[in-house]
mmCIF file of C-alpha atoms and ligand atoms in Angstrom:
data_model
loop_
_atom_site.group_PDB
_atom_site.id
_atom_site.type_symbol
_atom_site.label_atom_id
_atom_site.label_comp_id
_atom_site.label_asym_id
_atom_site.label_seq_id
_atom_site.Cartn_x
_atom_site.Cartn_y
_atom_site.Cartn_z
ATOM 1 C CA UNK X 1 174.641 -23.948 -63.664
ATOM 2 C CA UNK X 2 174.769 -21.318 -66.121
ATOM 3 C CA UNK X 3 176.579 -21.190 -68.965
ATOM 4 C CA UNK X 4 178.236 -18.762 -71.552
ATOM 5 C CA UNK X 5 178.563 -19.658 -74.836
ATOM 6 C CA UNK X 6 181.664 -17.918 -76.644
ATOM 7 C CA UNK X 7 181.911 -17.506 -80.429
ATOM 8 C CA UNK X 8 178.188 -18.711 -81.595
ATOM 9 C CA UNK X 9 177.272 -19.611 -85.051
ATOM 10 C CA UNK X 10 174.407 -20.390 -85.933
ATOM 11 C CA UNK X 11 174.768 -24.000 -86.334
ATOM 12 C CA UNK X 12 176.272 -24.175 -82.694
ATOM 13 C CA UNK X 13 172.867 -23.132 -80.997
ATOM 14 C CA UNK X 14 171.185 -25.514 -83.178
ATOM 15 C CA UNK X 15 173.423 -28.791 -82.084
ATOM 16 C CA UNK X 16 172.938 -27.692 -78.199
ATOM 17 C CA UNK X 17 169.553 -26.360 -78.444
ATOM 18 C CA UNK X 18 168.400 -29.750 -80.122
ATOM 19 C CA UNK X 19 169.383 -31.517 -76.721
ATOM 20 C CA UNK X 20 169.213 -29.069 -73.782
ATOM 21 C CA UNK X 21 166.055 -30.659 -72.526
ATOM 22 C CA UNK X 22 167.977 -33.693 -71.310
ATOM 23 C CA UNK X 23 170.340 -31.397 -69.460
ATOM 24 C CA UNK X 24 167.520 -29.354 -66.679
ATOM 25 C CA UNK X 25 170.378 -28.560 -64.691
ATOM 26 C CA UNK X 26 172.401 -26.220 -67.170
ATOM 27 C CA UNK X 27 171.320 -22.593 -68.412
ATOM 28 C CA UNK X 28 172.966 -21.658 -71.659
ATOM 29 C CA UNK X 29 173.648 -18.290 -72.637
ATOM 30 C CA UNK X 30 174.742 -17.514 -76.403
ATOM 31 C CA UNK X 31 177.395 -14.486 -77.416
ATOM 32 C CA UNK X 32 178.509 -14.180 -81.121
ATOM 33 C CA UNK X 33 182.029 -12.744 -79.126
ATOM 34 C CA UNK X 34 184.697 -15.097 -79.254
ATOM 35 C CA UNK X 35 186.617 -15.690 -75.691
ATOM 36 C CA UNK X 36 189.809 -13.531 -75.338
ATOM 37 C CA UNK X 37 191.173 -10.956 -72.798
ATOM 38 C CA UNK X 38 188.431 -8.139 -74.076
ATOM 39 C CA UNK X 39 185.276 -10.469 -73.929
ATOM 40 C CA UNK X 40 186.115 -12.296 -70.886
ATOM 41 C CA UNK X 41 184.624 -9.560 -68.441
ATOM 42 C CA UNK X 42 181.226 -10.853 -70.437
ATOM 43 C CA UNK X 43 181.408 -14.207 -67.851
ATOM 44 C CA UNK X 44 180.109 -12.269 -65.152
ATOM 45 C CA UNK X 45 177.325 -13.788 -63.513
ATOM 46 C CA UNK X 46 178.600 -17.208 -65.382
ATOM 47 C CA UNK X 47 179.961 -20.248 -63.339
ATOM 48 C CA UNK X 48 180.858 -22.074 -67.045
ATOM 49 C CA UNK X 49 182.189 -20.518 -70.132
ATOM 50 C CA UNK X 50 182.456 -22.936 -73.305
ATOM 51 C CA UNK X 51 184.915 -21.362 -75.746
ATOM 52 C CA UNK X 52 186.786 -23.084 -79.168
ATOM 53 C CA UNK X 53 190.030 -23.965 -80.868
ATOM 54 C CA UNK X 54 190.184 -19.995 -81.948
ATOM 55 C CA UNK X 55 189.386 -18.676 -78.510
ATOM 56 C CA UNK X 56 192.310 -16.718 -76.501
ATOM 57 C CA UNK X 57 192.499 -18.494 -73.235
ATOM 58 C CA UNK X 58 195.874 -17.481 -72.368
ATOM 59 C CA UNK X 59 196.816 -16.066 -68.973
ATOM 60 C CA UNK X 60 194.890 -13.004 -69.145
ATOM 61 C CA UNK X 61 192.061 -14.588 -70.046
ATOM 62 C CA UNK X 62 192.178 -16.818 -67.200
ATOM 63 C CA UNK X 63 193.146 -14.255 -64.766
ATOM 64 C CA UNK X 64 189.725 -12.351 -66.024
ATOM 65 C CA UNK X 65 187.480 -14.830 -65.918
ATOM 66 C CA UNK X 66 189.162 -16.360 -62.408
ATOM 67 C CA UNK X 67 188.082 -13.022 -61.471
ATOM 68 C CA UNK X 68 184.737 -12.983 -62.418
ATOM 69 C CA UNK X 69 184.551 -16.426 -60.578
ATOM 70 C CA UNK X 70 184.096 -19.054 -63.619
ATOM 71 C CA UNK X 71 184.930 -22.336 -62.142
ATOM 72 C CA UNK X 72 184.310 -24.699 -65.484
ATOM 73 C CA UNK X 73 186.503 -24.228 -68.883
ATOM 74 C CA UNK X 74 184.095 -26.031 -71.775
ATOM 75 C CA UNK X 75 186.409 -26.493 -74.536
ATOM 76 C CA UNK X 76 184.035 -27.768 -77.076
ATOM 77 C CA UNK X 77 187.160 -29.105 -79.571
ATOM 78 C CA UNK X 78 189.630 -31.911 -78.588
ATOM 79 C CA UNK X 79 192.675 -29.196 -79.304
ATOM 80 C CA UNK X 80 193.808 -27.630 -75.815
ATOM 81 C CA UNK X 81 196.829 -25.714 -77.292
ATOM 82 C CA UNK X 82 195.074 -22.255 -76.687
ATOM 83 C CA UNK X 83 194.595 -22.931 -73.193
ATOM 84 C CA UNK X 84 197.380 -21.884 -70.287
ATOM 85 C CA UNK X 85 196.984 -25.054 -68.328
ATOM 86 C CA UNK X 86 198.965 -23.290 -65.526
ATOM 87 C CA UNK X 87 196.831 -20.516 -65.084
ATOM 88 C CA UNK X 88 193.810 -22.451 -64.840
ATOM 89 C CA UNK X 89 195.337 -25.044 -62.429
ATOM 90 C CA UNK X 90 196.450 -21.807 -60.637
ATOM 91 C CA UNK X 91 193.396 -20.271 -60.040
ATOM 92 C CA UNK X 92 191.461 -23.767 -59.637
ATOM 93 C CA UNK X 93 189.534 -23.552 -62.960
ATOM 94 C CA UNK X 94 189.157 -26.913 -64.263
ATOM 95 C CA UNK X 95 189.514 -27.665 -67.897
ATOM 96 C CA UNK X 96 187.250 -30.182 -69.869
ATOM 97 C CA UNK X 97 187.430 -31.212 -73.838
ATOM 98 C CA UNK X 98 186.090 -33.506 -76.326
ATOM 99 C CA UNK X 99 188.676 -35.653 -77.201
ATOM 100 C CA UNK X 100 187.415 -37.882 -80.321
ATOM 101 C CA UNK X 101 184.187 -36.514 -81.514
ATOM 102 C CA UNK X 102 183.962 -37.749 -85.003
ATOM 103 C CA UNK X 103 187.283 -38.782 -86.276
ATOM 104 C CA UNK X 104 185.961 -39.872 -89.699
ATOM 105 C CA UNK X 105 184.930 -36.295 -90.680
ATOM 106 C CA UNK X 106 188.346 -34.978 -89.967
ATOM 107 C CA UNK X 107 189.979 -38.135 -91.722
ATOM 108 C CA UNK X 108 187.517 -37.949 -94.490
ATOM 109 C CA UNK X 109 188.401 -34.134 -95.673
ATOM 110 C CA UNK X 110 192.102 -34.780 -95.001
ATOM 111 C CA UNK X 111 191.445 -37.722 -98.041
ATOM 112 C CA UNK X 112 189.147 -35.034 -99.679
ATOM 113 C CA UNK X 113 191.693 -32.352 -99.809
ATOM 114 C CA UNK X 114 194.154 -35.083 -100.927
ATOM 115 C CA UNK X 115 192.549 -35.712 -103.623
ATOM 116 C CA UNK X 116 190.855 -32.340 -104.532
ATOM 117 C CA UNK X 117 194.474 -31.200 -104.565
ATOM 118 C CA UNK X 118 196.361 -34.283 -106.718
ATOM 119 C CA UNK X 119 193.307 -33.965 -109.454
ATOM 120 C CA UNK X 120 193.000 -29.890 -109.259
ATOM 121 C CA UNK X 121 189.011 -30.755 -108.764
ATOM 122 C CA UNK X 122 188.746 -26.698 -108.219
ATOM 123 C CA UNK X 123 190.588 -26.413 -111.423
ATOM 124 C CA UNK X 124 188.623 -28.097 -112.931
ATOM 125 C CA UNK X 125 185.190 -27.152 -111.487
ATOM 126 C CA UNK X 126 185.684 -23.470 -112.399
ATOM 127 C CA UNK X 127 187.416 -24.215 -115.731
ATOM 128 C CA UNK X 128 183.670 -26.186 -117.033
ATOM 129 C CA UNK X 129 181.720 -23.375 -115.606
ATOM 130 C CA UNK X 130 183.323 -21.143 -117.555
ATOM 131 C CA UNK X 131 182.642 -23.585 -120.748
ATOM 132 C CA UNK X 132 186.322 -24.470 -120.738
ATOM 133 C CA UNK X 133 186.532 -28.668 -120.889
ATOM 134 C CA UNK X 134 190.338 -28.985 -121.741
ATOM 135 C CA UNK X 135 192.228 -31.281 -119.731
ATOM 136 C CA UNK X 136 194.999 -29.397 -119.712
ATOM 137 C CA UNK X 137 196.508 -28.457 -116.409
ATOM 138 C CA UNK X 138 194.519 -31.566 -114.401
ATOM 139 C CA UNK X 139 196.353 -34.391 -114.285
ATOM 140 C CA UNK X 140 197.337 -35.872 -111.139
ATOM 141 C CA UNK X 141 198.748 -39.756 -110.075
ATOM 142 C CA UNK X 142 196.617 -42.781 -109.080
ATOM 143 C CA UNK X 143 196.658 -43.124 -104.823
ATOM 144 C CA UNK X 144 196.660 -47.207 -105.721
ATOM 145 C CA UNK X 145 199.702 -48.378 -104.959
ATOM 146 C CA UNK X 146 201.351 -45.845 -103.825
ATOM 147 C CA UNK X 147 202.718 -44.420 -100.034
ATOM 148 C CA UNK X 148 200.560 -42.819 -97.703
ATOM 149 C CA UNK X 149 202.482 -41.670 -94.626
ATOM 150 C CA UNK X 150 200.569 -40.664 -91.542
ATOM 151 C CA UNK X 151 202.125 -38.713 -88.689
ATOM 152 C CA UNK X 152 200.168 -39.163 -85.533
ATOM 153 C CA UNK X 153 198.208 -42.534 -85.261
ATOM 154 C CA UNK X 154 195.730 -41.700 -82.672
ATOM 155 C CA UNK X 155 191.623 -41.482 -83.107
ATOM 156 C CA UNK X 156 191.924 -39.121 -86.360
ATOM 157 C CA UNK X 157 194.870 -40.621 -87.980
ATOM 158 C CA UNK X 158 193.860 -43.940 -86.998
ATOM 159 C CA UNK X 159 190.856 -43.375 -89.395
ATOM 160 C CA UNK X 160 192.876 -41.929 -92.521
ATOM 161 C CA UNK X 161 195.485 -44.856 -92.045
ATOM 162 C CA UNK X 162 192.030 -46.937 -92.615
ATOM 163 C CA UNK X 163 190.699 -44.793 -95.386
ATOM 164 C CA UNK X 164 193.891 -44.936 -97.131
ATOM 165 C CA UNK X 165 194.185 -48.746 -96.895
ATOM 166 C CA UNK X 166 190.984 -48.831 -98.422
ATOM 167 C CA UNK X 167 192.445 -46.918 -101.513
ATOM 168 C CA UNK X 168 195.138 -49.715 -101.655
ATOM 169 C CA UNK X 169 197.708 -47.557 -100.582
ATOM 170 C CA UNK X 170 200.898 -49.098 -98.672
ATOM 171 C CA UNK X 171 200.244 -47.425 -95.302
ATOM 172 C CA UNK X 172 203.856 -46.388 -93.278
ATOM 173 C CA UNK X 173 203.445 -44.113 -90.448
ATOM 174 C CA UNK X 174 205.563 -42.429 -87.317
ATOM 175 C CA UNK X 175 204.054 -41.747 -84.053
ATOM 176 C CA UNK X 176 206.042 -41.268 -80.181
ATOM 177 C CA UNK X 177 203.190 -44.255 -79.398
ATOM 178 C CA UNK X 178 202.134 -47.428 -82.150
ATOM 179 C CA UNK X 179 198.303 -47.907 -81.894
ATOM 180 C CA UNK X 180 197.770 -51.427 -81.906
ATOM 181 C CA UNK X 181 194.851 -51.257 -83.464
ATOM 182 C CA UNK X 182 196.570 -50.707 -86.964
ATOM 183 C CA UNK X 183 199.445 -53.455 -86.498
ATOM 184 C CA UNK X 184 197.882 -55.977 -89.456
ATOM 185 C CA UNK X 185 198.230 -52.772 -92.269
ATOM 186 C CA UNK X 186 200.632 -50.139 -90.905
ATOM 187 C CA UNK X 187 204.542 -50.105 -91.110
ATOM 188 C CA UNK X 188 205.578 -47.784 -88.179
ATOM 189 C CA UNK X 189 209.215 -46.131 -89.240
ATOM 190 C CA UNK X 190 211.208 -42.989 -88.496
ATOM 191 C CA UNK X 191 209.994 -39.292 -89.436
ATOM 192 C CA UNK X 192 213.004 -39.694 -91.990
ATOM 193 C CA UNK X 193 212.107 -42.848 -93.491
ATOM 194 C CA UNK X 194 207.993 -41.652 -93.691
ATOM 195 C CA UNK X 195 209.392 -38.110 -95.234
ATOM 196 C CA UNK X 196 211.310 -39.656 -98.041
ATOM 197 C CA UNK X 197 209.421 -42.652 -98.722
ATOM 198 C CA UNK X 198 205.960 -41.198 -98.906
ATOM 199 C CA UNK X 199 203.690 -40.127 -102.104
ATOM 200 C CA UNK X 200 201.014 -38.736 -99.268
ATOM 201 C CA UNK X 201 201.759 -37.181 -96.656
ATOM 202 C CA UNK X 202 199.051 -36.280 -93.754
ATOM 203 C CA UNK X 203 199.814 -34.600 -90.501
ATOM 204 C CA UNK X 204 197.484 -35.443 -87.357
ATOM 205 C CA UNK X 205 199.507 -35.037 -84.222
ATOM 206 C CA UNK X 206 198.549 -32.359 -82.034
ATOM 207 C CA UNK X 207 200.435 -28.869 -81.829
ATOM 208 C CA UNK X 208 203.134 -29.170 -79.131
ATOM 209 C CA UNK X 209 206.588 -27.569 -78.367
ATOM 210 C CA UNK X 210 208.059 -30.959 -79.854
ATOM 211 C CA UNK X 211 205.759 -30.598 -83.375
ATOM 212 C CA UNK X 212 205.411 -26.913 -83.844
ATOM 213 C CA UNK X 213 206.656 -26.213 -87.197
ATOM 214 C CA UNK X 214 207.539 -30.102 -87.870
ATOM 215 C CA UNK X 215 207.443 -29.503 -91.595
ATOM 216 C CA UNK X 216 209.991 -26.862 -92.060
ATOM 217 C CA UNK X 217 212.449 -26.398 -95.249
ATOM 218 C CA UNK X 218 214.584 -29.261 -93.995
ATOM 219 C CA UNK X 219 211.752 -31.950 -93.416
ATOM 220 C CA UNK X 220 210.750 -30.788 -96.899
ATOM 221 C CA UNK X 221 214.059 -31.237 -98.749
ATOM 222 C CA UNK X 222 213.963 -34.818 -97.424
ATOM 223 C CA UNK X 223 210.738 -35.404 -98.946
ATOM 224 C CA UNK X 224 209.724 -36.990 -102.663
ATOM 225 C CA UNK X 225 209.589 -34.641 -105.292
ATOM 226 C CA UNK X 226 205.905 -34.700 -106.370
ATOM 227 C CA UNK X 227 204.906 -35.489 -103.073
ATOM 228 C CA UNK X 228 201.084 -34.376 -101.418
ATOM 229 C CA UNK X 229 201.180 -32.597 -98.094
ATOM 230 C CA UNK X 230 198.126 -32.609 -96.048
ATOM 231 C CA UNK X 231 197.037 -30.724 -92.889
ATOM 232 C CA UNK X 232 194.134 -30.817 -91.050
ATOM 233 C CA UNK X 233 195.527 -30.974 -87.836
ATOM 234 C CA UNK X 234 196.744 -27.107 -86.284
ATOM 235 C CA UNK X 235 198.613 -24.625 -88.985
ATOM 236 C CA UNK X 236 201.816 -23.890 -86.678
ATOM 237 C CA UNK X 237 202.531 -27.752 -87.623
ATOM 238 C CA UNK X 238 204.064 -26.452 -90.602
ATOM 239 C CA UNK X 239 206.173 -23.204 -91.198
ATOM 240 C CA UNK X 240 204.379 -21.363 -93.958
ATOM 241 C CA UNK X 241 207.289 -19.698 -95.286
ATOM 242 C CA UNK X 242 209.054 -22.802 -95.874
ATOM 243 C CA UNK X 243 206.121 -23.915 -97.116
ATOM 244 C CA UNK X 244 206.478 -22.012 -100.046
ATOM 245 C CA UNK X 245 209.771 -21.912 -100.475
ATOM 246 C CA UNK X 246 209.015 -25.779 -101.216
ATOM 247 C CA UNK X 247 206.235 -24.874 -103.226
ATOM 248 C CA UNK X 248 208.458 -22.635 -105.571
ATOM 249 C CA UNK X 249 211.440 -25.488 -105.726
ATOM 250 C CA UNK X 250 208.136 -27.460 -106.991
ATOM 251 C CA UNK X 251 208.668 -30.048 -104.493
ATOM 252 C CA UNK X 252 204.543 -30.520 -103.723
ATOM 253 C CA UNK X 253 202.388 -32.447 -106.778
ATOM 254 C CA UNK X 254 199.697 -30.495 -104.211
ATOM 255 C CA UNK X 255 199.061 -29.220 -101.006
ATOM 256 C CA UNK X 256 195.984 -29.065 -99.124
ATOM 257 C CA UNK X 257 195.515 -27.331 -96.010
ATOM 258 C CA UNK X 258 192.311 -27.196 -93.374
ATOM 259 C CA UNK X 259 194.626 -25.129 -91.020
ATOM 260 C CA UNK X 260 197.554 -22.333 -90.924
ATOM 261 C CA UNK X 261 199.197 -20.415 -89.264
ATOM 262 C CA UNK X 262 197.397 -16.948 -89.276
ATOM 263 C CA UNK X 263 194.150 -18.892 -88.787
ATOM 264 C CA UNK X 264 191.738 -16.785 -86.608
ATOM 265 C CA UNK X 265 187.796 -16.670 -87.533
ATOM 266 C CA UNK X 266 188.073 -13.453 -88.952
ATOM 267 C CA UNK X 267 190.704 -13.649 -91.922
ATOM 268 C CA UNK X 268 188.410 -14.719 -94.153
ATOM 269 C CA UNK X 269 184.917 -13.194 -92.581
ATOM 270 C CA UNK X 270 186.136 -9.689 -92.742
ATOM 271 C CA UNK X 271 188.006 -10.080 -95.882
ATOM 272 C CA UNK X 272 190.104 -6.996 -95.437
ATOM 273 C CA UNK X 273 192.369 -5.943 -97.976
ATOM 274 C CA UNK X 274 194.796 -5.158 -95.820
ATOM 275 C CA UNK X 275 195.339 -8.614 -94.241
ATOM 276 C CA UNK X 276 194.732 -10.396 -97.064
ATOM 277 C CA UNK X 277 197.378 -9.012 -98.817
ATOM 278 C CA UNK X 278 200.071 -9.402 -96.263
ATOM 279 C CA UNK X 279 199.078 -12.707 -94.600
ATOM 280 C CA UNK X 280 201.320 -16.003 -95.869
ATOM 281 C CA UNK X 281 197.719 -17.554 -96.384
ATOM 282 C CA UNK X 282 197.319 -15.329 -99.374
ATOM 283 C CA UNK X 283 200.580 -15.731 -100.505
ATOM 284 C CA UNK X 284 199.893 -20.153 -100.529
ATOM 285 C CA UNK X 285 196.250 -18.991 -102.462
ATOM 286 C CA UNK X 286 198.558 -17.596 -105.237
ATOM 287 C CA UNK X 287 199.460 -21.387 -105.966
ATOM 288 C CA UNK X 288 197.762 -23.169 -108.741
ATOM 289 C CA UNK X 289 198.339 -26.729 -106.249
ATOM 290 C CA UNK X 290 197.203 -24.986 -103.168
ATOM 291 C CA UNK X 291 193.451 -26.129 -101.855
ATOM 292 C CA UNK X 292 193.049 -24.512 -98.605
ATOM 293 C CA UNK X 293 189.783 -24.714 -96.770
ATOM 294 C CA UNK X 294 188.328 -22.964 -93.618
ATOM 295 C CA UNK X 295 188.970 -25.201 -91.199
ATOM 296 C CA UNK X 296 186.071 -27.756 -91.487
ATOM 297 C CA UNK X 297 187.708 -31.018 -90.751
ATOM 298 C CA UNK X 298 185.134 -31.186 -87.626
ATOM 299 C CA UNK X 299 182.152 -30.031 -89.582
ATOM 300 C CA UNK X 300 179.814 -32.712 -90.327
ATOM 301 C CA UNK X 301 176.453 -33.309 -88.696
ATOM 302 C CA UNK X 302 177.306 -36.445 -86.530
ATOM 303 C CA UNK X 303 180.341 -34.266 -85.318
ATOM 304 C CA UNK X 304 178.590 -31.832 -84.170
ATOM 305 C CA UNK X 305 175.519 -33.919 -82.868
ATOM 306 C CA UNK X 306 178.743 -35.625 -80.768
ATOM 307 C CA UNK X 307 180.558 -31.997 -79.414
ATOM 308 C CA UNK X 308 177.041 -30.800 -78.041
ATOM 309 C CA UNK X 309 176.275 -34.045 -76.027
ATOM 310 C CA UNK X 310 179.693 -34.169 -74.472
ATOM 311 C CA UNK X 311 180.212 -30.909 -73.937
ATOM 312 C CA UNK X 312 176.450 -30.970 -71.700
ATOM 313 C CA UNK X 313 178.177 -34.382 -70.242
ATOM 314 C CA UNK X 314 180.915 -32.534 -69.248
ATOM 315 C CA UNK X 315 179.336 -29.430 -67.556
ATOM 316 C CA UNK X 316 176.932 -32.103 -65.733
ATOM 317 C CA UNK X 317 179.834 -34.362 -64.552
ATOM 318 C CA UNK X 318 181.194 -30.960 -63.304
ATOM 319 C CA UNK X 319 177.890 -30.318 -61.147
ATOM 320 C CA UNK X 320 177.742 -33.872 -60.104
ATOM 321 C CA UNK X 321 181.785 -33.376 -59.103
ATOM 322 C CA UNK X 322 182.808 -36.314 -61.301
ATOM 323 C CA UNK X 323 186.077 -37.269 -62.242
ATOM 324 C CA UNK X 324 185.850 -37.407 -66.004
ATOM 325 C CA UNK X 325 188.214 -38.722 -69.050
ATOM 326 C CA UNK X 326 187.947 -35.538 -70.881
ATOM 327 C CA UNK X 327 189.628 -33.495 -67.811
ATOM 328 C CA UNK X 328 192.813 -31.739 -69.455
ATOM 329 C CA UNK X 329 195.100 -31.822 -66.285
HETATM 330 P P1 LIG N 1 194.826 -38.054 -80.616
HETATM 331 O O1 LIG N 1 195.306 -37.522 -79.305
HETATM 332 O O2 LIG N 1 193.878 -39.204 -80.648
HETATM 333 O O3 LIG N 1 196.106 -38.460 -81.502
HETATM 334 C C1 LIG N 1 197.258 -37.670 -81.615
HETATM 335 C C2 LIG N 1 198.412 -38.599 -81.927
HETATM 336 O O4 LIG N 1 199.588 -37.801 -82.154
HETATM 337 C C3 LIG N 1 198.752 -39.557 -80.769
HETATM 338 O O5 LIG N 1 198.821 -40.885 -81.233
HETATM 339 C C4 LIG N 1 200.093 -39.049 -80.280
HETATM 340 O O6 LIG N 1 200.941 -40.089 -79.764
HETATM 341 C C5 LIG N 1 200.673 -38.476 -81.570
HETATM 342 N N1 LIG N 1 201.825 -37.620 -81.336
HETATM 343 C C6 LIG N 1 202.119 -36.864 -80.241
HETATM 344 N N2 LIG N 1 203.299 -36.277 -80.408
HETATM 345 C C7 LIG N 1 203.777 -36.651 -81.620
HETATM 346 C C8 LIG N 1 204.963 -36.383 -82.333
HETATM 347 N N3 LIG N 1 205.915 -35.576 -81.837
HETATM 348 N N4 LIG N 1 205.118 -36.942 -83.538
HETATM 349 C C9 LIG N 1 204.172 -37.781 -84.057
HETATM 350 N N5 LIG N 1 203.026 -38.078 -83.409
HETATM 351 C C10 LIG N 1 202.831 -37.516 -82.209
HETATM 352 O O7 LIG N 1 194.232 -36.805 -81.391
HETATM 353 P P2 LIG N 1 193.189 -36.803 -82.592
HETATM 354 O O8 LIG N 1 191.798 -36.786 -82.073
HETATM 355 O O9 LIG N 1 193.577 -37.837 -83.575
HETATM 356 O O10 LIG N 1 193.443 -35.349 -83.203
HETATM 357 C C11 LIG N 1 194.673 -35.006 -83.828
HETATM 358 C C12 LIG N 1 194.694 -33.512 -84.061
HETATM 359 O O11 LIG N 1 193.724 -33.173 -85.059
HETATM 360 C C13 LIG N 1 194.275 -32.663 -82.846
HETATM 361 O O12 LIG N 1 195.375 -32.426 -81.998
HETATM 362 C C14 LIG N 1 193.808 -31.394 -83.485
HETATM 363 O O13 LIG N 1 194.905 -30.513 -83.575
HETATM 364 C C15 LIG N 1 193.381 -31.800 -84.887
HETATM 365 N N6 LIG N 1 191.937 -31.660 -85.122
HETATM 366 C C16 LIG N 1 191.525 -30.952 -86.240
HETATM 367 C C17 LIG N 1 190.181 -30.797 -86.515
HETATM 368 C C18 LIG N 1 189.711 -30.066 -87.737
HETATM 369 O O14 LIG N 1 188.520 -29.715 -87.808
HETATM 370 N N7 LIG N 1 190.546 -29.823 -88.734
HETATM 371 C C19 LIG N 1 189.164 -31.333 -85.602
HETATM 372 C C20 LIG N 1 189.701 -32.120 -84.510
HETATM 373 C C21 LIG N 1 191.041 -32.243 -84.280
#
């Protein structure tokens, strides 16, 4: 089966290079391209393409690649919100995913940009390189013994719900589902109760029609003033613009943010002027309580050691015509 890799980086060929040996069946091919409705015409000659949480695989896409007769969609990310299920039912292109490939790393930068952003630990890393050891500007709030509220208990939230616990942290959270696993230390309650109760707050439920922009200027009136808002989860979770209307009312002690709304790879890569300067992710870098990061929540070692052996599961279950747990239906 051959393969095309969308959107390479370098540490991506590493991860599946380090195991292809124990898949003899499957013939990888490598483009820097990311998947959208321009670079799908590259799949020619593929029967796979493997593509990730920034690739375009909307209709277009689909009707491209359906044309250039791809049969397997790799997603090699447990998101599936870029993908047109439809379409690919449609034209009989079957969808896989990794659905929980490390759910520590995730949880463990959502608690790192927690408390990056309550103790202004960039503050206060540039302010000593600069010779400047005043403390002025840095204080934040102890986590122990105070509310962390978690919204979305599955595999990722699951894990900060544990991490937090382990801070001493009371641990409330709301979910559509209770995860059993978490009955001896969580208090499930109502969005309301989690908003206004909450010193923490740390979004990991997927991007749906019944999330998208969940935290919006009325979810954020009814939280604490002072309050920490993490996302690591998918930007459109939160409307930026209310975002910072919050920001300026000085609702947020910090805010720390993995993902946004204008996320693509290429904000940041190109760096142009241009977008920088009208893009709401510029406008949040203006704030002094603002720690964004590049979306990295995924990127630790294990993580990727984890996406590379399911993903070659995947595309071998495929061959072997497998029903498989990681089909997105
Ligand atoms: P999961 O599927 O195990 O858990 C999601 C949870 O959200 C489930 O318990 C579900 O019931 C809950 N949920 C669904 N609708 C909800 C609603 N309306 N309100 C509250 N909760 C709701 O997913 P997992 O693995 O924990 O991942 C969570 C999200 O994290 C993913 O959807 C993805 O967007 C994001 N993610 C981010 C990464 C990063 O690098 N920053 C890496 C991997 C995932």
């Amino acid at each position: 089966m051959k393969i095309l890799f969308y959107d390479t980086k370098n540490y991506d060929k590493e991860s599946f290079e380090a195991i292809r040996e124990n898949y003899p069946e499957i013939c990888l091919d490598y483009t820097k391209s990311d998947l959208d409705p321009r670079t799908a015409v590259l799949s020619e000659g593929f029967d796979a393409v493997c593509a990730f949480v920034s690739s375009d695989v909307g209709t277009q896409t689909l009707d491209i690649l359906h044309e250039k007769k791809v049969r397997l969609l790799l997603m090699r990310c447990a998101g599936f919100n870029n993908v047109d299920l439809d379409t690919a039912k449609k034209h009989g292109i079957r969808v896989m995913r990794v659905p929980g490939y490390s759910p520590e790393a995730v949880a463990e930068h959502a608690m790192a940009l927690a408390l990056a952003s309550n103790r202004r630990l960039y503050k206060a890393y540039n302010k000593v390189r600069e010779n400047d050891f005043s403390l002025s500007g840095l204080m934040g709030f102890n986590f122990f013994e105070k509310t962390a509220g978690i919204i979305g208990t599955g595999k990722i939230g699951a894990a900060m719900c544990r991490i937090c616990r382990g801070f001493g942290m009371k641990v409330i959270a709301y979910d559509v589902y209770q995860n059993d696993s978490l009955k001896d230390f969580v208090e499930y309650v109502s969005l309301e109760q989690l908003l206004s109760e909450s010193d923490l707050i740390s979004l990991h439920c997927p991007l749906m029609d019944s999330t998208y922009h969940l935290i919006n200027i009325e979810t954020i009136r009814q939280m604490k003033d002072g309050v920490i808002l993490v996302n690591t989860s998918r930007g459109a979770l939160v409307k930026t613009n209310d975002l910072i209307e919050g920001i300026r009312m000085h609702k947020f002690a910090g805010v720390g943010l993995d993902v946004y709304e204008e996320e693509t790879n290429n904000v940041f890569e190109d760096r142009s002027d241009e977008i920088l300067e009208h893009s709401t992710t510029a406008r949040l870098l203006s704030f002094p309580n603002v720690m964004i990061t590049s979306h990295q929540g995924f990127f630790t070692k294990e993580a990727l050691e984890a996406i590379a052996n399911t993903t070659l599961q995947n595309a071998s279950d495929f061959i072997e015509g497998k029903d498989s747990p990681n089909d997105v239906k």
